[in-house]
Amino acid sequence: MNLAFKDVKYNFLRFLLTTAGVGFLIMASTGMVGLYRGIVGDALLVVDKIGADLWVVQGGRAGPFSESSAVSANMDRRVEGIAGVSVVRRFVQISQQFSFEGRDLRASITGLDFPKDRGEWVELQRGRYLTAGHFEAIADESIGLSLEDRVRLGQDDYLIVGLTRGMVDASGDGLMFVTVNDAMAIAKRRTSEEVLLARNAAGRTGAADASESSVPQDSKIAAVLVSLDKGANEDRVRADVLAWGDANILSRADQRDLLLNQRLWRLRLQILAFTGVLLVVMAIVISLIIYMLTMEKLHQIAMLKLIGARNSVIVAMIAQQSFLIGAGALVLGLAMSKLVFPFFPRRVVIDPWDFAGLALAVGAVCAFASLLGIWRALKVRAQEVLS
Amino acid sequence: MTAEPILSVRDATRHYRSGDSIVKALDGVSLDINAGELVAILGPSGSGKSTLLLIAGLLEPPTEGEVRIRGALVSKAGEELDRLRDFRRRNIGFVFQKANLIPFLTASENVALAMEIDDVPARDARRHAERLLAGLGLGHRIGNRPSRLSGGEQQRVAIARALANDPTLILADEPTAALDGVRGRQVIELFRQIADTRGAGIVVVTHDPRSLDLFDRTIELTDGRVVGERAGPDRLQVL
């Protein structure tokens, strides 16, 4: 006769509520760890997927993700001439806010160096890659656009030809891919006042295009992405670029390190610290629940001892109940996480290994809580049944 | 040749320290309970009745004296009694004022549990429990949890549990205190029947004078001492 199961069956509503309470705590912990994984994944998404071995960025800078970077417009052709370089692509990324059908939307405009790069490294959910050099865009679903939508960016209308899912930048803004030339045109858009001020500063008057020659423009190319030939000497390429003096060169690992350990360091630490606090709260709550459940049963435990139950019967009852609560809460926590987190605005990644770690932690907490209850139960004397 | 008593308590004393003074809950009590004998322990509150039951039931050791069950010395001063849990399970059944049934088990499960703890296979334990309950007039209640049973029915389930391992000694502490007169008498009649049919020695601590005619002997305690003993329903021997 399994006393733990019998008790759970008898007090099923209490068990369900207790399990649900612990399950919500597990869901919160899963969410915090998942948010951390999501932020890291989002931040590294472009670096990992774009397929560049090296990033040539502005000299003295560690851009374009950790700090701003602007390289000269002809930097790609200079880099292309270095021995060992296979392919170069220009990279532009700018945050843009725009209106569409009365809604204010945000996107991280990312330039694809068309026609070398049509966006094949992007995982499309629907639609197609870019086929024209201008006015086509691939947008992430999170931006709030649909296929065939026409959206005005800068001075031009762009047709949404493809949709992605879960492609966002480190801030959580959905990525919108256009050609590099279009991205630069969007970036160069200036307000009327900016144009006027620039003209006055240059001592010039007269009508001119708001995005072109009337005002001096900085390059909007943030970096040049380099793919190396097989067997190329990376150090040699690195040395050649650094010798120019106006450029810095970073590897993919450097970019990852900068993103994780510089730009996102405090955020990561904060999330991890909060996860730690949640785990401690969860441990205390589970321990308290199991202890209180044991305290409730002290009279019955005394009775069991009186009728001669061995300690193993009592230990099994408490431990099994504790692990039933833990297991039930884990299942409930995982189910609720799967159900709820997809509706959260930021990506929450439920990594199986993270969840396995959480399950181990819950197991350890249940074991500790059981020990506490068992310790109390074993102190009960059979004659207490008379009290 | 005289048969060995089921329970033999010799010169049992039990002292408790209360602040600077020592309270003598039991003061040199001796008694023998024979097989098939139903004995009542009477006395006012604080006379040592429950303490005597704890010592006889191997739940507390005496400060002095000894307890023998079927001739075997099982408890004496300073004895660690937790190790006697198996012995207690096989030889002694307990019934209390409150039935103390496990609330999440049915009547038959409450009874069967006592046997399963003693390593009786679950199916056999359940069958035996159902037979016991049917024998006590609870055949129609085997699947009910304690909350669905009346006080008298709960007490009969507790008696069935006490009988589950076929003990030679049954100790009952105020088993009728929570019952009305009719149901209280029914419980004592049940003990009478068990003593007669099973040959168990039964000791009942009680305040209730209404069913004393059913007992073989009555022992009266006051201030931790035996002050009177009445053999049979009509005779009282003042010591």
XYZ file of C-alpha atoms in Angstrom:
626
model
C 0.000 0.000 0.000
C 1.535 3.274 -1.090
C 0.636 5.777 1.596
C 1.991 8.777 -0.343
C -0.225 8.047 -3.368
C -3.226 7.386 -1.141
C -2.741 10.709 0.645
C -2.290 12.574 -2.631
C -5.445 10.967 -4.026
C -7.396 11.836 -0.891
C -6.170 15.444 -0.778
C -5.990 15.844 -4.531
C -7.125 19.467 -4.668
C -4.541 20.451 -2.057
C -1.898 18.500 -3.957
C -2.925 20.174 -7.194
C -2.796 23.669 -5.695
C 0.533 22.970 -3.992
C 1.940 21.537 -7.201
C 0.568 24.466 -9.186
C 2.232 26.910 -6.775
C 5.584 25.200 -7.079
C 4.952 24.779 -10.815
C 4.564 28.545 -11.210
C 7.858 29.057 -9.388
C 9.482 26.553 -11.733
C 7.890 28.349 -14.669
C 9.302 31.646 -13.425
C 12.758 30.101 -13.061
C 12.479 28.504 -16.499
C 11.417 31.877 -17.839
C 14.361 33.711 -16.324
C 16.875 31.185 -17.612
C 15.044 31.143 -20.960
C 15.082 34.936 -21.162
C 18.819 34.867 -20.519
C 19.290 32.249 -23.267
C 17.016 34.259 -25.543
C 18.900 37.510 -25.081
C 22.231 35.802 -25.661
C 20.822 33.969 -28.699
C 19.344 37.148 -30.145
C 22.547 39.079 -29.599
C 24.663 36.430 -31.290
C 22.188 35.654 -34.045
C 23.690 37.869 -36.744
C 27.285 37.190 -35.707
C 26.729 33.434 -35.812
C 24.530 33.203 -38.895
C 25.953 35.766 -41.243
C 28.954 33.532 -41.868
C 31.844 35.997 -41.660
C 35.273 34.854 -40.496
C 36.481 38.390 -39.802
C 34.870 41.784 -39.277
C 36.763 44.856 -40.506
C 35.535 47.823 -38.464
C 36.464 51.427 -37.809
C 40.002 51.872 -36.501
C 40.272 52.102 -32.717
C 36.716 50.842 -32.341
C 35.231 47.490 -31.384
C 32.081 47.825 -33.489
C 29.607 47.485 -34.812
C 27.661 45.832 -31.946
C 29.580 46.947 -28.874
C 30.153 50.488 -30.085
C 29.485 52.479 -33.232
C 31.610 51.923 -36.269
C 31.832 53.549 -39.691
C 34.322 52.517 -42.318
C 35.085 54.249 -45.599
C 32.783 53.445 -48.506
C 35.584 51.767 -50.441
C 36.841 49.662 -47.547
C 35.351 46.498 -49.088
C 37.430 46.885 -52.220
C 40.569 47.478 -50.170
C 39.956 44.363 -48.125
C 39.172 42.339 -51.233
C 42.712 42.909 -52.420
C 44.344 41.188 -49.443
C 45.736 37.733 -50.112
C 43.632 34.977 -48.569
C 40.362 36.899 -48.626
C 37.650 35.004 -50.486
C 34.522 37.140 -50.205
C 33.806 40.538 -48.686
C 30.410 42.018 -47.916
C 29.454 45.394 -46.577
C 27.462 45.450 -43.370
C 25.000 48.103 -42.256
C 22.616 47.950 -39.338
C 20.473 50.812 -38.102
C 17.489 51.073 -35.793
C 14.515 52.615 -37.462
C 11.117 53.705 -36.244
C 8.385 54.121 -38.857
C 4.629 54.287 -39.289
C 2.582 51.687 -41.057
C -1.184 51.795 -41.336
C -1.395 54.109 -38.368
C 0.895 51.977 -36.196
C 4.324 52.975 -34.963
C 6.712 50.119 -35.639
C 10.380 49.514 -34.928
C 12.892 47.498 -36.908
C 16.592 46.946 -37.059
C 17.360 47.582 -40.714
C 20.152 45.238 -41.782
C 21.870 45.584 -45.133
C 22.533 42.623 -47.401
C 25.313 43.213 -49.903
C 23.157 42.346 -52.909
C 23.765 40.577 -55.266
C 26.590 38.759 -53.412
C 24.303 38.286 -50.487
C 20.580 37.761 -51.235
C 19.882 36.674 -47.680
C 20.224 32.925 -48.148
C 21.625 32.624 -44.622
C 18.322 33.906 -43.279
C 15.755 31.243 -42.407
C 12.568 32.216 -44.209
C 9.196 31.224 -42.823
C 7.321 32.453 -45.870
C 8.020 34.294 -49.107
C 11.346 34.531 -50.934
C 14.810 36.042 -50.773
C 15.699 39.379 -52.364
C 15.727 39.335 -56.157
C 16.032 43.044 -56.907
C 18.687 45.552 -55.953
C 16.158 48.004 -54.549
C 12.924 48.369 -52.633
C 12.481 44.797 -51.455
C 12.699 43.711 -47.854
C 12.643 40.565 -45.753
C 11.050 41.306 -42.374
C 10.786 39.447 -39.119
C 7.255 38.610 -38.041
C 7.831 40.361 -34.703
C 7.892 43.742 -36.483
C 4.219 43.327 -37.318
C 4.350 43.280 -41.115
C 2.938 40.744 -43.552
C 3.938 39.519 -46.984
C 3.142 41.955 -49.792
C 2.907 44.884 -47.372
C 4.406 48.086 -48.708
C 6.150 50.085 -46.050
C 7.715 53.540 -46.365
C 11.288 53.746 -45.118
C 13.226 56.964 -45.702
C 12.070 58.350 -49.024
C 10.992 55.070 -50.588
C 8.394 52.298 -50.371
C 9.606 48.751 -49.751
C 7.754 45.567 -50.621
C 7.908 42.813 -48.014
C 8.889 39.726 -50.009
C 9.904 37.369 -47.195
C 9.142 36.770 -43.549
C 11.414 35.348 -40.841
C 10.643 34.221 -37.305
C 12.679 34.977 -34.198
C 15.308 37.103 -35.930
C 15.855 40.108 -33.698
C 18.802 42.218 -32.583
C 20.206 42.451 -29.057
C 17.538 44.996 -28.112
C 14.726 42.752 -29.271
C 13.862 44.768 -32.392
C 12.953 42.578 -35.354
C 15.447 42.504 -38.208
C 14.417 43.859 -41.596
C 16.786 42.940 -44.397
C 17.183 45.247 -47.384
C 20.098 45.691 -49.766
C 23.080 47.593 -48.391
C 22.463 50.442 -50.836
C 18.861 50.736 -49.679
C 19.962 50.561 -46.054
C 22.369 53.422 -46.645
C 19.653 55.447 -48.344
C 17.363 54.856 -45.378
C 20.160 55.799 -42.979
C 20.935 58.991 -44.853
C 17.421 60.333 -44.569
C 17.530 63.650 -42.753
C 14.889 65.939 -41.403
C 14.283 69.295 -43.078
C 15.892 71.086 -40.180
C 19.009 68.951 -40.399
C 19.299 69.759 -44.105
C 18.831 73.487 -43.445
C 21.386 73.556 -40.659
C 23.885 71.669 -42.777
C 23.394 74.000 -45.716
C 23.842 77.069 -43.537
C 26.983 75.615 -42.046
C 28.333 74.995 -45.534
C 27.343 78.549 -46.661
C 25.170 77.219 -49.431
C 21.535 77.805 -50.346
C 19.041 76.488 -52.843
C 16.943 73.410 -53.248
C 18.623 70.005 -53.156
C 17.781 66.441 -52.475
C 17.398 65.773 -48.770
C 19.483 62.642 -48.886
C 22.157 63.523 -51.337
C 24.753 66.092 -52.241
C 23.614 69.218 -50.444
C 24.998 68.067 -47.071
C 28.196 66.256 -46.190
C 27.498 62.616 -45.342
C 29.448 60.175 -43.168
C 29.795 56.661 -44.481
C 27.012 54.431 -43.163
C 28.964 51.228 -43.761
C 29.522 49.871 -40.283
C 31.802 46.997 -41.148
C 33.117 44.802 -43.886
C 32.505 41.097 -43.478
C 35.352 38.889 -44.589
C 35.223 35.246 -45.594
C 38.650 33.677 -45.923
C 39.942 31.200 -48.457
C 40.355 27.678 -47.169
C 43.749 27.465 -45.532
C 44.264 31.234 -45.573
C 46.492 32.711 -42.878
C 44.097 34.666 -40.662
C 46.898 36.360 -38.748
C 48.385 37.630 -41.980
C 45.063 39.109 -43.101
C 44.646 40.637 -39.674
C 48.115 42.206 -39.777
C 47.546 43.612 -43.276
C 44.327 45.352 -42.232
C 45.781 46.704 -38.996
C 48.723 48.098 -40.947
C 46.391 50.555 -42.683
C 45.829 52.361 -39.411
C 42.236 53.401 -40.126
C 40.675 49.972 -39.563
C 40.401 47.407 -36.838
C 39.729 43.726 -37.420
C 37.820 41.363 -35.208
C 37.183 37.654 -35.462
C 33.800 36.021 -34.903
C 35.009 34.914 -31.475
C 36.023 38.520 -30.695
C 32.524 39.698 -31.627
C 30.902 37.033 -29.456
C 33.173 37.942 -26.580
C 32.446 41.653 -26.953
C 28.711 41.074 -27.055
C 28.539 38.666 -24.137
C 31.202 40.083 -21.862
C 30.981 43.791 -22.627
C 27.674 44.913 -24.000
C 25.402 42.377 -22.293
C 27.504 41.693 -19.207
C 25.399 43.583 -16.677
C 22.110 42.367 -18.147
C 23.307 38.754 -18.081
C 24.533 39.101 -14.526
C 21.257 40.694 -13.458
C 19.163 37.929 -15.003
C 21.367 35.225 -13.512
C 21.223 36.888 -10.096
C 17.456 37.097 -10.297
C 17.312 33.443 -11.360
C 19.404 32.593 -8.306
C 16.991 34.482 -6.055
C 14.056 32.639 -7.635
C 15.742 29.274 -7.052
C 16.342 30.141 -3.401
C 12.694 31.215 -2.998
C 11.605 27.988 -4.683
C 13.806 25.945 -2.350
C 12.377 27.678 0.715
C 8.778 27.302 -0.473
C 9.141 23.599 -1.314
C 10.917 22.922 1.989
C 8.210 24.750 3.889
C 5.418 22.895 2.076
C 6.916 19.471 2.727
C 7.699 20.362 6.323
C 4.162 21.623 6.909
C 2.675 18.544 5.245
C 4.767 16.417 7.611
C 3.759 18.491 10.618
C 0.117 17.943 9.662
C 0.698 14.211 9.744
C 2.553 13.944 13.035
C -0.425 12.316 14.731
C -0.784 9.795 11.934
C 2.961 9.152 12.014
C 2.736 8.504 15.750
C -0.123 6.092 15.029
C 1.942 4.348 12.376
C 4.759 3.953 14.883
C 2.309 2.674 17.473
C 1.049 -0.073 15.197
C 4.663 -0.977 14.569
C 5.470 0.659 11.230
C 9.164 0.608 10.481
C 10.921 3.911 9.906
C 11.289 2.995 6.236
C 7.473 3.126 5.827
C 7.372 6.654 7.266
C 10.457 7.837 5.370
C 9.035 6.483 2.095
C 5.708 8.235 2.663
C 7.334 11.644 3.192
C 9.994 11.297 0.500
C 7.579 9.971 -2.126
C 5.130 12.768 -1.463
C 7.899 15.320 -1.712
C 9.087 13.934 -5.035
C 5.511 13.654 -6.309
C 5.075 17.368 -5.652
C 8.432 18.099 -7.295
C 7.728 15.909 -10.342
C 4.192 17.229 -10.732
C 5.432 20.802 -10.437
C 8.133 20.176 -13.043
C 5.614 18.778 -15.535
C 3.184 21.603 -14.813
C 5.957 24.227 -14.925
C 7.210 22.938 -18.279
C 3.696 22.736 -19.738
C 2.861 26.264 -18.597
C 6.206 27.549 -19.905
C 5.535 26.032 -23.334
C 2.044 27.478 -23.288
C 2.752 30.978 -22.020
C 6.246 32.043 -23.083
C 5.612 32.087 -26.848
C 3.334 35.069 -26.155
C 6.065 37.009 -24.370
C 7.541 39.917 -26.336
C 11.143 38.680 -25.975
C 12.299 35.229 -26.959
C 12.353 32.730 -24.076
C 14.473 29.710 -24.959
C 13.606 26.524 -23.068
C 16.835 24.621 -23.428
C 16.477 20.897 -22.556
C 19.780 20.926 -20.674
C 18.784 23.995 -18.690
C 15.492 22.319 -17.806
C 17.332 19.125 -16.874
C 19.527 21.246 -14.589
C 16.436 22.823 -13.070
C 14.910 19.356 -12.593
C 18.078 18.283 -10.778
C 17.888 21.388 -8.590
C 14.228 20.681 -7.807
C 15.164 17.078 -7.022
C 17.865 18.265 -4.641
C 15.450 20.728 -3.013
C 12.831 17.979 -2.618
C 15.447 15.690 -1.081
C 16.491 18.416 1.343
C 12.862 19.213 2.166
C 12.180 15.500 2.714
C 15.136 15.220 5.043
C 13.753 18.084 7.077
C 10.329 16.414 7.256
C 11.822 12.979 7.896
C 14.016 14.347 10.669
C 10.896 15.756 12.344
C 8.859 12.601 11.715
C 11.494 10.323 13.202
C 11.486 12.403 16.367
C 7.796 11.631 16.904
C 7.174 9.074 19.648
C 4.440 6.481 19.321
C 2.865 7.558 22.619
C 2.189 11.004 21.143
C -0.868 9.416 19.592
C -2.430 9.796 23.032
C -1.813 13.527 23.139
C -0.070 -26.227 36.536
C -1.059 -22.590 36.123
C -0.869 -21.086 32.612
C 1.631 -18.255 32.119
C -0.060 -14.815 32.217
C -0.218 -12.955 28.906
C 0.905 -9.773 30.641
C 2.777 -9.547 33.874
C 3.709 -6.179 35.359
C 5.887 -6.384 38.469
C 6.460 -3.534 40.927
C 6.229 -0.964 38.183
C 6.946 2.596 39.165
C 7.087 5.601 36.959
C 8.479 8.890 38.215
C 8.374 12.196 36.373
C 10.394 15.214 37.289
C 8.248 18.337 37.563
C 10.446 21.302 38.425
C 12.223 20.463 41.672
C 9.753 17.795 42.733
C 9.254 14.247 41.535
C 5.772 13.065 40.603
C 5.069 9.383 41.166
C 2.658 8.501 38.349
C 2.914 4.814 39.239
C 4.107 3.532 42.554
C 4.873 -0.151 42.654
C 1.992 -1.560 40.643
C 1.839 -5.282 39.915
C -0.775 -7.059 37.868
C -1.216 -10.181 35.780
C -3.549 -10.529 32.810
C -4.408 -14.029 31.691
C -5.437 -15.307 28.290
C -9.116 -14.741 27.585
C -9.422 -12.305 30.478
C -11.127 -8.908 30.155
C -9.861 -6.551 32.856
C -10.954 -2.980 33.574
C -8.617 -0.425 35.128
C -10.607 2.177 37.001
C -9.577 5.308 38.777
C -9.865 9.080 38.836
C -7.903 11.344 36.566
C -4.218 11.331 37.426
C -4.411 7.975 39.177
C -1.862 6.437 36.777
C -4.189 4.409 34.521
C -2.800 5.706 31.232
C 0.782 5.497 32.509
C 0.207 1.852 33.389
C -1.099 1.291 29.868
C 1.951 2.993 28.319
C 4.269 0.798 30.360
C 2.294 -2.377 29.663
C 2.165 -1.455 25.970
C 5.952 -1.057 25.787
C 5.597 2.599 24.908
C 7.451 3.812 27.990
C 9.860 1.946 30.244
C 9.154 1.836 33.977
C 11.436 3.785 36.284
C 11.608 0.603 38.320
C 10.075 -2.837 37.904
C 9.597 -5.007 34.847
C 7.108 -6.058 32.190
C 6.833 -9.609 30.893
C 4.712 -10.695 27.990
C 4.011 -14.438 27.838
C 6.794 -14.892 30.319
C 9.445 -13.039 28.343
C 11.036 -10.038 30.007
C 10.508 -7.268 27.478
C 10.755 -4.029 29.399
C 12.572 -2.836 32.471
C 14.067 0.396 33.776
C 16.041 2.333 31.166
C 14.969 0.062 28.302
C 15.151 1.539 24.770
C 11.694 0.585 23.558
C 11.869 1.776 19.967
C 13.656 -1.458 19.121
C 10.552 -3.345 20.285
C 8.412 -1.982 17.452
C 8.281 -5.355 15.693
C 7.495 -7.182 18.932
C 4.772 -4.681 19.730
C 3.267 -5.035 16.272
C 2.981 -8.819 16.569
C 1.894 -9.087 20.183
C -0.056 -6.012 21.235
C -3.101 -4.308 19.797
C -4.090 -0.793 20.848
C -7.450 0.943 20.958
C -7.858 4.526 22.120
C -10.555 7.016 22.963
C -10.171 8.449 19.481
C -10.109 5.855 16.748
C -6.958 7.466 15.255
C -7.675 6.053 11.835
C -5.598 7.240 8.899
C -8.027 9.643 7.189
C -6.925 8.977 3.635
C -7.363 5.196 3.896
C -10.624 3.289 3.708
C -11.817 1.161 6.609
C -10.362 -2.003 5.097
C -7.101 -0.255 4.187
C -6.737 1.016 7.749
C -7.016 -2.542 8.997
C -4.919 -4.062 6.205
C -2.143 -1.525 6.784
C -1.372 -3.076 10.151
C -0.811 -6.420 8.396
C 1.063 -5.048 5.382
C 3.473 -3.399 7.792
C 4.034 -6.926 9.089
C 4.913 -8.055 5.547
C 1.610 -9.818 4.869
C 0.977 -9.679 1.081
C -1.404 -6.848 0.196
C -4.143 -9.056 -1.236
C -4.159 -11.415 1.775
C -4.104 -8.460 4.145
C -7.070 -6.877 2.393
C -9.087 -10.120 2.491
C -8.366 -10.666 6.164
C -9.243 -7.036 6.913
C -12.570 -7.422 5.150
C -13.293 -10.617 7.114
C -12.479 -8.854 10.374
C -14.665 -5.876 9.529
C -17.514 -8.116 8.454
C -17.155 -9.965 11.738
C -17.572 -6.665 13.578
C -20.685 -5.789 11.571
C -18.931 -3.416 9.179
C -19.068 -5.527 6.024
C -20.985 -2.773 4.276
C -18.463 -0.095 5.272
C -15.173 -1.572 4.069
C -14.740 0.959 1.269
C -15.641 4.010 3.349
C -13.085 6.464 4.612
C -13.221 7.402 8.342
C -14.965 10.696 7.601
C -17.953 8.708 6.305
C -18.201 6.529 9.425
C -19.963 7.247 12.695
C -17.955 7.426 15.945
C -19.017 3.897 16.892
C -18.142 2.546 13.470
C -14.738 4.237 13.590
C -14.080 2.656 16.965
C -14.999 -0.773 15.610
C -12.579 -0.242 12.707
C -9.904 0.658 15.286
C -10.703 -2.589 17.122
C -10.444 -4.528 13.853
C -7.041 -2.898 13.309
C -5.967 -3.886 16.806
C -6.990 -7.472 16.015
C -5.361 -7.539 12.588
C -2.134 -9.231 13.627
C -3.943 -11.544 16.034
C -2.231 -10.136 19.140
C -2.293 -11.946 22.457
C -2.756 -8.689 24.340
C -5.098 -5.794 23.602
C -4.768 -2.526 25.504
C -7.587 -0.009 25.310
C -7.469 3.501 26.750
C -10.950 4.982 27.328
C -12.345 3.371 24.161
C -15.933 4.294 25.019
C -15.380 7.846 26.239
C -16.442 9.417 22.971
C -19.475 7.155 22.511
C -22.990 7.218 23.897
C -24.067 4.586 26.402
C -25.482 2.117 23.895
C -22.518 2.256 21.539
C -20.095 2.239 24.467
C -21.623 -0.971 25.732
C -21.492 -2.471 22.249
C -17.734 -1.850 22.178
C -17.209 -3.538 25.563
C -19.399 -6.449 24.412
C -17.114 -6.716 21.434
C -14.072 -6.923 23.717
C -15.866 -9.570 25.757
C -16.501 -11.570 22.614
C -12.885 -11.187 21.445
C -11.553 -12.325 24.810
C -13.857 -15.324 24.791
C -13.360 -16.397 21.192
C -9.749 -15.470 20.540
C -8.330 -15.964 23.983
C -6.632 -12.577 23.982
C -5.968 -10.799 27.268
C -7.671 -7.409 27.175
C -7.017 -4.469 29.480
C -9.456 -1.562 29.266
C -8.786 1.713 31.042
C -12.144 3.335 31.631
C -14.064 5.906 33.606
C -17.331 4.426 32.492
C -19.020 2.281 35.157
C -21.965 1.266 32.951
C -20.505 -1.885 31.422
C -18.469 -3.211 34.343
C -20.657 -6.317 34.478
C -18.961 -7.525 31.320
C -15.449 -7.570 32.831
C -13.783 -10.518 34.535
C -11.907 -8.258 36.894
C -11.758 -4.613 37.830
C -8.608 -3.016 39.199
C -8.855 0.360 40.854
C -5.936 2.763 40.904
C -5.508 5.853 43.027
C -2.359 7.991 43.223
C -0.404 5.443 41.223
C -1.266 2.506 43.460
C -3.675 -0.401 43.193
C -6.242 0.283 45.886
C -8.903 -2.238 45.021
C -9.612 -5.267 42.921
C -12.943 -6.796 42.142
C -13.125 -10.231 40.611
C -16.284 -10.805 38.603
C -19.238 -8.495 38.347
C -20.353 -8.784 41.954
C -17.340 -9.094 44.197
C -15.047 -6.292 45.329
C -11.989 -7.082 47.325
C -10.530 -4.074 49.080
C -6.782 -4.404 49.432
